[in-house]
PDB file of C-alpha atoms and ligand atoms in Angstrom:
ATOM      1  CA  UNK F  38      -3.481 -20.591 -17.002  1.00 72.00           C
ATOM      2  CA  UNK F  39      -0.394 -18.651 -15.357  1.00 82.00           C
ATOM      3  CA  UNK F  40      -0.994 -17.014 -12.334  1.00 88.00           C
ATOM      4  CA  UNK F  41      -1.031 -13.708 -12.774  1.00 93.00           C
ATOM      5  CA  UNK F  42       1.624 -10.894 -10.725  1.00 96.00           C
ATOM      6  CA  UNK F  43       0.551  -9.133  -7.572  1.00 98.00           C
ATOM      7  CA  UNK F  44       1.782  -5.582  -8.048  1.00 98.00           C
ATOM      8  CA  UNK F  45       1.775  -3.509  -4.525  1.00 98.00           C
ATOM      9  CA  UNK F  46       2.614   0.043  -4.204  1.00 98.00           C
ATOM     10  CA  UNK F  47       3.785   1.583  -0.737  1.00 98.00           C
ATOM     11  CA  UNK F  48       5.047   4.597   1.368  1.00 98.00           C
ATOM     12  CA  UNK F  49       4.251   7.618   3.316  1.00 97.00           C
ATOM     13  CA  UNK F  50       1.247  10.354   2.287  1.00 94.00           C
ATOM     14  CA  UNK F  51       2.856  12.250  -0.397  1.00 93.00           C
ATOM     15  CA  UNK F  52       5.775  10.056  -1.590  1.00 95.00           C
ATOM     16  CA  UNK F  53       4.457   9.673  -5.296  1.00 93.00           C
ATOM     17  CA  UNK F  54       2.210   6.851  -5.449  1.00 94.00           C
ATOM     18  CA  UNK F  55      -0.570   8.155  -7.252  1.00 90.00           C
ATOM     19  CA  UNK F  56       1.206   9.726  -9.711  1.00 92.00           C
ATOM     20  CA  UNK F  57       3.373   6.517 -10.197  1.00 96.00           C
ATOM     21  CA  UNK F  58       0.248   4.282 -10.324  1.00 96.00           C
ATOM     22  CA  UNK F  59      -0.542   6.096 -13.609  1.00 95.00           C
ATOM     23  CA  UNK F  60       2.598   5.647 -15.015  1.00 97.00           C
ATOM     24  CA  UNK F  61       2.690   1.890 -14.298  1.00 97.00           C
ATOM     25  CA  UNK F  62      -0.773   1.830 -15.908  1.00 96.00           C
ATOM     26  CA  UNK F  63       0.505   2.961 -19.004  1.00 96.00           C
ATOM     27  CA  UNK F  64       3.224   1.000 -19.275  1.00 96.00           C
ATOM     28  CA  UNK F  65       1.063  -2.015 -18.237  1.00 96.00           C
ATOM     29  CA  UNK F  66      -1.315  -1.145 -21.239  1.00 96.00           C
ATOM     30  CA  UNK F  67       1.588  -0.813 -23.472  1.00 94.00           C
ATOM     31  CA  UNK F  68       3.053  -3.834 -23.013  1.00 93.00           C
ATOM     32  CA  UNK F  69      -0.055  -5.744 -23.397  1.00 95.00           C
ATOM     33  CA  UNK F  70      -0.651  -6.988 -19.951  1.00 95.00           C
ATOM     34  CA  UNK F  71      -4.505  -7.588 -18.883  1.00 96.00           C
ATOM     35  CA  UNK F  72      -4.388  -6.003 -15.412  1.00 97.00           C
ATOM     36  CA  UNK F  73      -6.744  -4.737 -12.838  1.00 98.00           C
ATOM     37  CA  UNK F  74      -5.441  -1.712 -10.729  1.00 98.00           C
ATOM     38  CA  UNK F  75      -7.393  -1.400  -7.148  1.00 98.00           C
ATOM     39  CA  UNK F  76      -6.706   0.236  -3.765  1.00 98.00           C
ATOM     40  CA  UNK F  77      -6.217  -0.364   0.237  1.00 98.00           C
ATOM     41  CA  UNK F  78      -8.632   0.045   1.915  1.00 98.00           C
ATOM     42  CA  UNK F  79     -10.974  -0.190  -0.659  1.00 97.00           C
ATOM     43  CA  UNK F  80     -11.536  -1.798  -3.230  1.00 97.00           C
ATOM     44  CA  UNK F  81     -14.975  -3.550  -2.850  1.00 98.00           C
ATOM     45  CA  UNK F  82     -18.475  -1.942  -1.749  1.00 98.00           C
ATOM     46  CA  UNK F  83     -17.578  -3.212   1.888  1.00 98.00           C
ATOM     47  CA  UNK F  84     -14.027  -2.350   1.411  1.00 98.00           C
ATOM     48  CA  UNK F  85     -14.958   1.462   0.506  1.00 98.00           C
ATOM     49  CA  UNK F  86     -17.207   1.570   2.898  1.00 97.00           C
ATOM     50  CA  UNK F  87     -14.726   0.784   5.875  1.00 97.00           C
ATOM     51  CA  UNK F  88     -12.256   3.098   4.028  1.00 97.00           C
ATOM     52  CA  UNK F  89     -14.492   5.500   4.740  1.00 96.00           C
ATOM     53  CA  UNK F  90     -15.381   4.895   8.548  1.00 95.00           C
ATOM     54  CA  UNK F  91     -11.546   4.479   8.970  1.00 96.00           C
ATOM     55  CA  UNK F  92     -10.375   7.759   6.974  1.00 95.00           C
ATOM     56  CA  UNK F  93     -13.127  10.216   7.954  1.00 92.00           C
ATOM     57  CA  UNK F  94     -11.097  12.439  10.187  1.00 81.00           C
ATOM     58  CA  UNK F  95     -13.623  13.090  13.108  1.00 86.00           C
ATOM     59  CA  UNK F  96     -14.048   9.192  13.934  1.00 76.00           C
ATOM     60  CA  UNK F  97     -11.555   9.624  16.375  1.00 79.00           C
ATOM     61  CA  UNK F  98     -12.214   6.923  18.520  1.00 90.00           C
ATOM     62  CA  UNK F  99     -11.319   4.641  16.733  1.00 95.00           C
ATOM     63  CA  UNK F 100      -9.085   2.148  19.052  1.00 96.00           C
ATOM     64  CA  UNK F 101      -5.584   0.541  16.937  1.00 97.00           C
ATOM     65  CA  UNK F 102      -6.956  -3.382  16.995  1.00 97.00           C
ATOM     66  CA  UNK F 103     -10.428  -1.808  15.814  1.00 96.00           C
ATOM     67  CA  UNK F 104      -8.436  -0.152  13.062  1.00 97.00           C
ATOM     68  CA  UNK F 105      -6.425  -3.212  12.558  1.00 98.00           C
ATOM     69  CA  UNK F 106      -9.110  -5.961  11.868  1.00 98.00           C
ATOM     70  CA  UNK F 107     -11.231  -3.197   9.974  1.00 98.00           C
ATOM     71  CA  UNK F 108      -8.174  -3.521   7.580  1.00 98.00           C
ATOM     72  CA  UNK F 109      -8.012  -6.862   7.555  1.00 98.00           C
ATOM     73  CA  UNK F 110     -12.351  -7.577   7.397  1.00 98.00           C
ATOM     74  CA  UNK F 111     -11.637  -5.157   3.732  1.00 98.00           C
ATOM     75  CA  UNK F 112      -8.790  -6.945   2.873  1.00 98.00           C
ATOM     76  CA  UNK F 113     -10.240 -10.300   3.110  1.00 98.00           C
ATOM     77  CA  UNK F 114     -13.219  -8.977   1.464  1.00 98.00           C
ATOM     78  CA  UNK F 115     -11.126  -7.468  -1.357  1.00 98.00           C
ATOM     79  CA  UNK F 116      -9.013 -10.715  -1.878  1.00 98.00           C
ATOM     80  CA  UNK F 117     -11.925 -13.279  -2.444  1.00 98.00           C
ATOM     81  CA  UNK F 118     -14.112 -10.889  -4.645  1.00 98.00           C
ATOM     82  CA  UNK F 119     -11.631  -9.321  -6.724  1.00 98.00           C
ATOM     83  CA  UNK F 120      -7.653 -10.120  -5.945  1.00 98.00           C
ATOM     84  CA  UNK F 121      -7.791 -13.402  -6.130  1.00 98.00           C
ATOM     85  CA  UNK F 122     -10.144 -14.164  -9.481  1.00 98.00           C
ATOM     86  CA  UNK F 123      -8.278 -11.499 -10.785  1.00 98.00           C
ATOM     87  CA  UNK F 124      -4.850 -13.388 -10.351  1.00 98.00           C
ATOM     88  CA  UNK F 125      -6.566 -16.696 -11.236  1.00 97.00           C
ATOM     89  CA  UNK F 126      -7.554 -15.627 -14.798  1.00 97.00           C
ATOM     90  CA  UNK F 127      -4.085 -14.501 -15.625  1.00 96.00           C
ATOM     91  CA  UNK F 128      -4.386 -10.610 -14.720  1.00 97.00           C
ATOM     92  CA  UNK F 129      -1.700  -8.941 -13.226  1.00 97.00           C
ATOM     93  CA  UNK F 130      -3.328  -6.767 -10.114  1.00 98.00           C
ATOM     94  CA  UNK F 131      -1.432  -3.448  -9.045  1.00 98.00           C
ATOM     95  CA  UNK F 132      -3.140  -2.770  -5.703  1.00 98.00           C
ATOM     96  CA  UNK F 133      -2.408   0.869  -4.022  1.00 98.00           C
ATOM     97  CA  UNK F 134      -1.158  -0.530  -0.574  1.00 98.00           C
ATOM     98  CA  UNK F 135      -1.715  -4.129   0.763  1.00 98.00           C
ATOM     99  CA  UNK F 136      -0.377  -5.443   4.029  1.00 98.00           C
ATOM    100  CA  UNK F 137       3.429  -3.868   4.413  1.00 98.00           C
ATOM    101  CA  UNK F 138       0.978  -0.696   4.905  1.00 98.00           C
ATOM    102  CA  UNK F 139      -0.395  -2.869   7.559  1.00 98.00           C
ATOM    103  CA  UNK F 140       2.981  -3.757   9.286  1.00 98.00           C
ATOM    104  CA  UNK F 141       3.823   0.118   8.796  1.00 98.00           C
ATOM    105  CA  UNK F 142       0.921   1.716  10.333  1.00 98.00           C
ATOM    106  CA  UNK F 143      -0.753  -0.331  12.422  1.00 98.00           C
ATOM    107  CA  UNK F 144       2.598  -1.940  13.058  1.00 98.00           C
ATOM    108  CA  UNK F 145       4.839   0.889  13.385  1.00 98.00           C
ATOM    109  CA  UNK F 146       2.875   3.855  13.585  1.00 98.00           C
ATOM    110  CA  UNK F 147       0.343   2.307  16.592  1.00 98.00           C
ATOM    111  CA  UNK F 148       2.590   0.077  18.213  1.00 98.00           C
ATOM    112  CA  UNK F 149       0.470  -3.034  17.397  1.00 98.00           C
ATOM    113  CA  UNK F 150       3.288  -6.076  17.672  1.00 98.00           C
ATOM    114  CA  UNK F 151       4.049  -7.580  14.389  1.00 97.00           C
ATOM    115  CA  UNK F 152       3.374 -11.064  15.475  1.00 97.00           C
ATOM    116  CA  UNK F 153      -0.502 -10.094  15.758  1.00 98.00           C
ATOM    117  CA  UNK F 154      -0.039  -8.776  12.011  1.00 98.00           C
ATOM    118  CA  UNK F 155       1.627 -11.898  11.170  1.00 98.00           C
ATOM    119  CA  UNK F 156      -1.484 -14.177  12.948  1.00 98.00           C
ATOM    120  CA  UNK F 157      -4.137 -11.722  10.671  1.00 98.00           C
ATOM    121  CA  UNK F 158      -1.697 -12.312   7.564  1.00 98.00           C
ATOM    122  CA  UNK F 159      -1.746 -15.579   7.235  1.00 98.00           C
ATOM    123  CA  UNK F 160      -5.510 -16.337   8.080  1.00 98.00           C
ATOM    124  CA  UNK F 161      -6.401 -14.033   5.629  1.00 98.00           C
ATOM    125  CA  UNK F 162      -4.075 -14.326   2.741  1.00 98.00           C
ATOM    126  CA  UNK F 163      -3.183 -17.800   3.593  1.00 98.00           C
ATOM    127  CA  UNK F 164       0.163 -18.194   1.053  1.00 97.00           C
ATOM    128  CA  UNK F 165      -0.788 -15.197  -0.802  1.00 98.00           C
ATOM    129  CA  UNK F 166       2.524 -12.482  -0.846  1.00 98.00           C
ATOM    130  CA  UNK F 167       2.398  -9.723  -3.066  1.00 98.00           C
ATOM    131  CA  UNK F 168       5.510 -10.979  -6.048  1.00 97.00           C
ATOM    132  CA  UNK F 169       6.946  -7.252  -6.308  1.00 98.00           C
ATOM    133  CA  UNK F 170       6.408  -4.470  -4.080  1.00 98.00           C
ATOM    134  CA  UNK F 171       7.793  -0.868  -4.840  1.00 98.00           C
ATOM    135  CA  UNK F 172       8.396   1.449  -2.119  1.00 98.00           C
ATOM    136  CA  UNK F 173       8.310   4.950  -2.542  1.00 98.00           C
ATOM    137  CA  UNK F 174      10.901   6.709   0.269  1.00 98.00           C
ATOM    138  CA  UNK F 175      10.547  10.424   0.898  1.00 97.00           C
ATOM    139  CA  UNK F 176      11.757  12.088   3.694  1.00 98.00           C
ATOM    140  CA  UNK F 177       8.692  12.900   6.116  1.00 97.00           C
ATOM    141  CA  UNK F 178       8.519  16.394   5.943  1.00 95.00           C
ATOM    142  CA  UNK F 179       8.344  16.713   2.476  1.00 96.00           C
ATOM    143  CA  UNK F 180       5.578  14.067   1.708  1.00 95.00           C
ATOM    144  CA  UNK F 181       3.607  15.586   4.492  1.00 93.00           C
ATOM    145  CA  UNK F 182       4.098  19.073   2.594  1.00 91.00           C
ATOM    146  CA  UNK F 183       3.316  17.327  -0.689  1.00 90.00           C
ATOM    147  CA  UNK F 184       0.325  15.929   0.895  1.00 88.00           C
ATOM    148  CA  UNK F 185      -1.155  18.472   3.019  1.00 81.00           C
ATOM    149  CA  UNK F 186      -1.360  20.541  -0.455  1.00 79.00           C
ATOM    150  CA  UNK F 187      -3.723  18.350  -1.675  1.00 77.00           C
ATOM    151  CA  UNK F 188      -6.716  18.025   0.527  1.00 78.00           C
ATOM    152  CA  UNK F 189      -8.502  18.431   3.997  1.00 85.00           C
ATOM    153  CA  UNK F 190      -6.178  16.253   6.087  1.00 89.00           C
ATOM    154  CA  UNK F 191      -8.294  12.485   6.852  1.00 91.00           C
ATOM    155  CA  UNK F 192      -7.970  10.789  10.213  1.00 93.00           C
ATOM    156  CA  UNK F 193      -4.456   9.509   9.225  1.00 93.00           C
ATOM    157  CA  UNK F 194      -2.933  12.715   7.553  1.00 91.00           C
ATOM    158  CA  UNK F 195      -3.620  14.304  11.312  1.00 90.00           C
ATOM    159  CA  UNK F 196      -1.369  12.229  13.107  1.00 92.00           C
ATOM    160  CA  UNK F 197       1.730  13.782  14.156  1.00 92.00           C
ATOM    161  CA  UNK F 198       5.265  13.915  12.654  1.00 94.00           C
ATOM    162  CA  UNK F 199       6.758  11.310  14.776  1.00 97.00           C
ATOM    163  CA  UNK F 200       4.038   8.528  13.938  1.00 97.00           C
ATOM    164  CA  UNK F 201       4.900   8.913  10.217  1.00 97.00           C
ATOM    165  CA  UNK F 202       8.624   8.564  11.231  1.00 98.00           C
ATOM    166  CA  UNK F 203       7.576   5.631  12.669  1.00 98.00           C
ATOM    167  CA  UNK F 204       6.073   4.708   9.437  1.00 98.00           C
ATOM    168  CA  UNK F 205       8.719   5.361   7.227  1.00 98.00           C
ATOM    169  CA  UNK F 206      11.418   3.494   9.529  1.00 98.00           C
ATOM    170  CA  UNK F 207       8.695   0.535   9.819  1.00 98.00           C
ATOM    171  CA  UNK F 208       8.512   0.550   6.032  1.00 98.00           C
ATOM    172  CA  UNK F 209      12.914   0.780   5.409  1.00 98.00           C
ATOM    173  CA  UNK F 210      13.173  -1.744   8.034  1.00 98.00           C
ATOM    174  CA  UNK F 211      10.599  -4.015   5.689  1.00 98.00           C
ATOM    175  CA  UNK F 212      12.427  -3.650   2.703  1.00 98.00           C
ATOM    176  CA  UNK F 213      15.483  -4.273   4.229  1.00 98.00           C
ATOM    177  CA  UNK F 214      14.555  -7.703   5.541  1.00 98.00           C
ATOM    178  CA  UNK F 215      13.163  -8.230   2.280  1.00 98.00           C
ATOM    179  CA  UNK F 216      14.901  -6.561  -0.312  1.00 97.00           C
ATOM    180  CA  UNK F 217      13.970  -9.203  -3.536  1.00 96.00           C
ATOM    181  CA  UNK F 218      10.413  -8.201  -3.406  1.00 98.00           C
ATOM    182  CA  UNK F 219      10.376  -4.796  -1.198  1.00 98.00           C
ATOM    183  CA  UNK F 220      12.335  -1.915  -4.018  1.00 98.00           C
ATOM    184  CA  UNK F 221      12.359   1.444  -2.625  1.00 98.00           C
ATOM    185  CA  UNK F 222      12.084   4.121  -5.355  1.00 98.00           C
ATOM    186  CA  UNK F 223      13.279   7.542  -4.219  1.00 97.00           C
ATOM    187  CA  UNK F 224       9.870   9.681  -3.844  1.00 96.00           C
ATOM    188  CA  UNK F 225      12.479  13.205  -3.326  1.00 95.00           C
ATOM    189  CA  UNK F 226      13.748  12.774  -6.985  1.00 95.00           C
ATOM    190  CA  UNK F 227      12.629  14.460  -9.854  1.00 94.00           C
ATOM    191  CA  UNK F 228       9.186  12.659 -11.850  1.00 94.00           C
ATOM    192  CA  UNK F 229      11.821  11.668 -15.166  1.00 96.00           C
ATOM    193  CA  UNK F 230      13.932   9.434 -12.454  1.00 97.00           C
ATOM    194  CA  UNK F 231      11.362   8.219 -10.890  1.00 97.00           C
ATOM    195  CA  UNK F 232       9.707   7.005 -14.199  1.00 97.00           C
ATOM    196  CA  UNK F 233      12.900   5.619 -15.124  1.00 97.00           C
ATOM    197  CA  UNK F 234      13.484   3.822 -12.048  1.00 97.00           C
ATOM    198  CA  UNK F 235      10.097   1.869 -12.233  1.00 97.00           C
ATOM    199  CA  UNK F 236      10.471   1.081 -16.117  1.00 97.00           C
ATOM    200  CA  UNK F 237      13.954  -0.275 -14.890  1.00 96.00           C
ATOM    201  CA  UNK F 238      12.274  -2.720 -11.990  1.00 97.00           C
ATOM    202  CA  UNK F 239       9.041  -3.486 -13.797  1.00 95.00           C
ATOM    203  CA  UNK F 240      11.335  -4.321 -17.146  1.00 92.00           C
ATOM    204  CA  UNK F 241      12.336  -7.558 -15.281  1.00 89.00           C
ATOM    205  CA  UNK F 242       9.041  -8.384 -14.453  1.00 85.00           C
ATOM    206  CA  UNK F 243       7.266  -8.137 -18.076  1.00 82.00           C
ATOM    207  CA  UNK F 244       7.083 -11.257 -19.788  1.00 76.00           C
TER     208      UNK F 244
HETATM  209  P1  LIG G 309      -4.259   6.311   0.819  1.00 79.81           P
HETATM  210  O1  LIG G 309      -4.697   7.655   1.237  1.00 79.81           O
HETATM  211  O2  LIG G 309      -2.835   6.242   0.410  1.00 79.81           O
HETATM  212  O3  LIG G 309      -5.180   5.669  -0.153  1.00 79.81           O
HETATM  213  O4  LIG G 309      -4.322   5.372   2.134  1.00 79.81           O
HETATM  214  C1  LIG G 309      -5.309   5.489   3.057  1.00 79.81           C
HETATM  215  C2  LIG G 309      -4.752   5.497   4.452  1.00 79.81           C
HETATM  216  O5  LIG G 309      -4.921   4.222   5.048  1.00 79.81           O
HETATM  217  C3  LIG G 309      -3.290   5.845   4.587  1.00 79.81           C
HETATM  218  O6  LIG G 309      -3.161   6.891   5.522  1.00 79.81           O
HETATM  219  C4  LIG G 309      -2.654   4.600   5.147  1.00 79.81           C
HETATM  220  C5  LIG G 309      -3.793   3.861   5.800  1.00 79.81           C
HETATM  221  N1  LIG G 309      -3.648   2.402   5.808  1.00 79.81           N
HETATM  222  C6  LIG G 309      -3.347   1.771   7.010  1.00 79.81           C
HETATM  223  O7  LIG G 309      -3.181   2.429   8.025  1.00 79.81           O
HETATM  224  N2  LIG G 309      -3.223   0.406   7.034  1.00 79.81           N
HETATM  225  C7  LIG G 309      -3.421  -0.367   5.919  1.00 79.81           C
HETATM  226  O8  LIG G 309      -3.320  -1.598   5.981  1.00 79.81           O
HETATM  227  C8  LIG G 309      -3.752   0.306   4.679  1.00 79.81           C
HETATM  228  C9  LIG G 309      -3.972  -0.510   3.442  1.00 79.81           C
HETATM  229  C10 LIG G 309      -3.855   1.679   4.682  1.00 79.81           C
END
């Protein structure tokens, strides 16, 4: 059985990642391809349930290496009941953030070092790296506007402009160190490029 390919979505609140998952969906199901599309944090009864603790927007005391291991306790949690037997059966899983959100927020946006990250990376994932990872760039303003339209604002969406800069630039820096895996879509551009710019990246992915 061939391992199947570990699909990760990425940026700011309000760059297009939702809408995009959809799209990739589709042209998942078109093509064939037996996947299983899940989310960070999330993803498993315990992952949900910390998604919730860590979202709900008066927990405010939460401290950043709380926030951090909460992310990792769901992740590991998420990778041995449903990432992992997922990839081992051949499925292709498109998860809705992994760890480069880790490295991002906790990373960039808290000011939690990357080597800790890198310590909680590889005792949880041990070898496991998402194969493709798309990252959708908008500038902050405008995905906070895009976001802020959509719902009460959770315990993230209240931080201030300058931590999602810090985001963004944590995230750019990423792909630039690794741009093979790490594509950055442009969030800013219109939903037909956007579309076209993920058929292009995914095309040399499909089998
Ligand atoms: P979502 O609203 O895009 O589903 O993401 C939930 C929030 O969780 C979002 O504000 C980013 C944050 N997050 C982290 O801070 N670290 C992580 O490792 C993950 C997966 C998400």
């Amino acid at each position: 059985m061939i391992r199947g390919r570990f699909l990760t979505l990425e940026g700011i609140e309000g760059a297009g990642k939702s809408t995009s998952l959809e799209f990739i969906q589709q042209l998942l199901r078109s093509a064939a391809i037996p996947h299983l599309v899940t989310r960070e944090p999330g993803g498993t009864v315990l992952g949900e349930a910390l998604r919730e603790i860590m979202l709900r927007a008066d927990r405010t005391n939460i401290c950043a290496d709380s926030e951090l291991l909460m992310m990792f306790a769901a992740r590991a949690q998420h990778l041995a009941e449903r990432i992992r037997p997922a990839l081992d059966e051949g499925m292709w899983v498109v998860c809705d953030r992994f760890t480069d959100a880790t490295y991002a927020y906790q990373g960039g946006g808290r000011g939690i070092p990357d080597e800790r990250i890198g310590i909680l990376e590889n005792w949880v994932q041990g070898a496991l790296r998402p194969d493709l990872t798309l990252l959708f760039d908008i500038p902050v303003d405008q995905g906070l506007a895009r976001a802020g339209r959509r719902s009460v604002p959770d315990r993230f969406e209240r931080e201030k402009r300058e931590f999602f800069e810090r985001v963004r630039r944590h995230y750019l820096v990423a792909a630039a160190r690794e741009p093979g895996r790490i594509r950055v879509i442009d969030g800013a551009h219109t939903p037909g490029q956007v579309q076209d710019a993920i058929r292009a990246i995914l095309q040399e992915f499909l089998p």
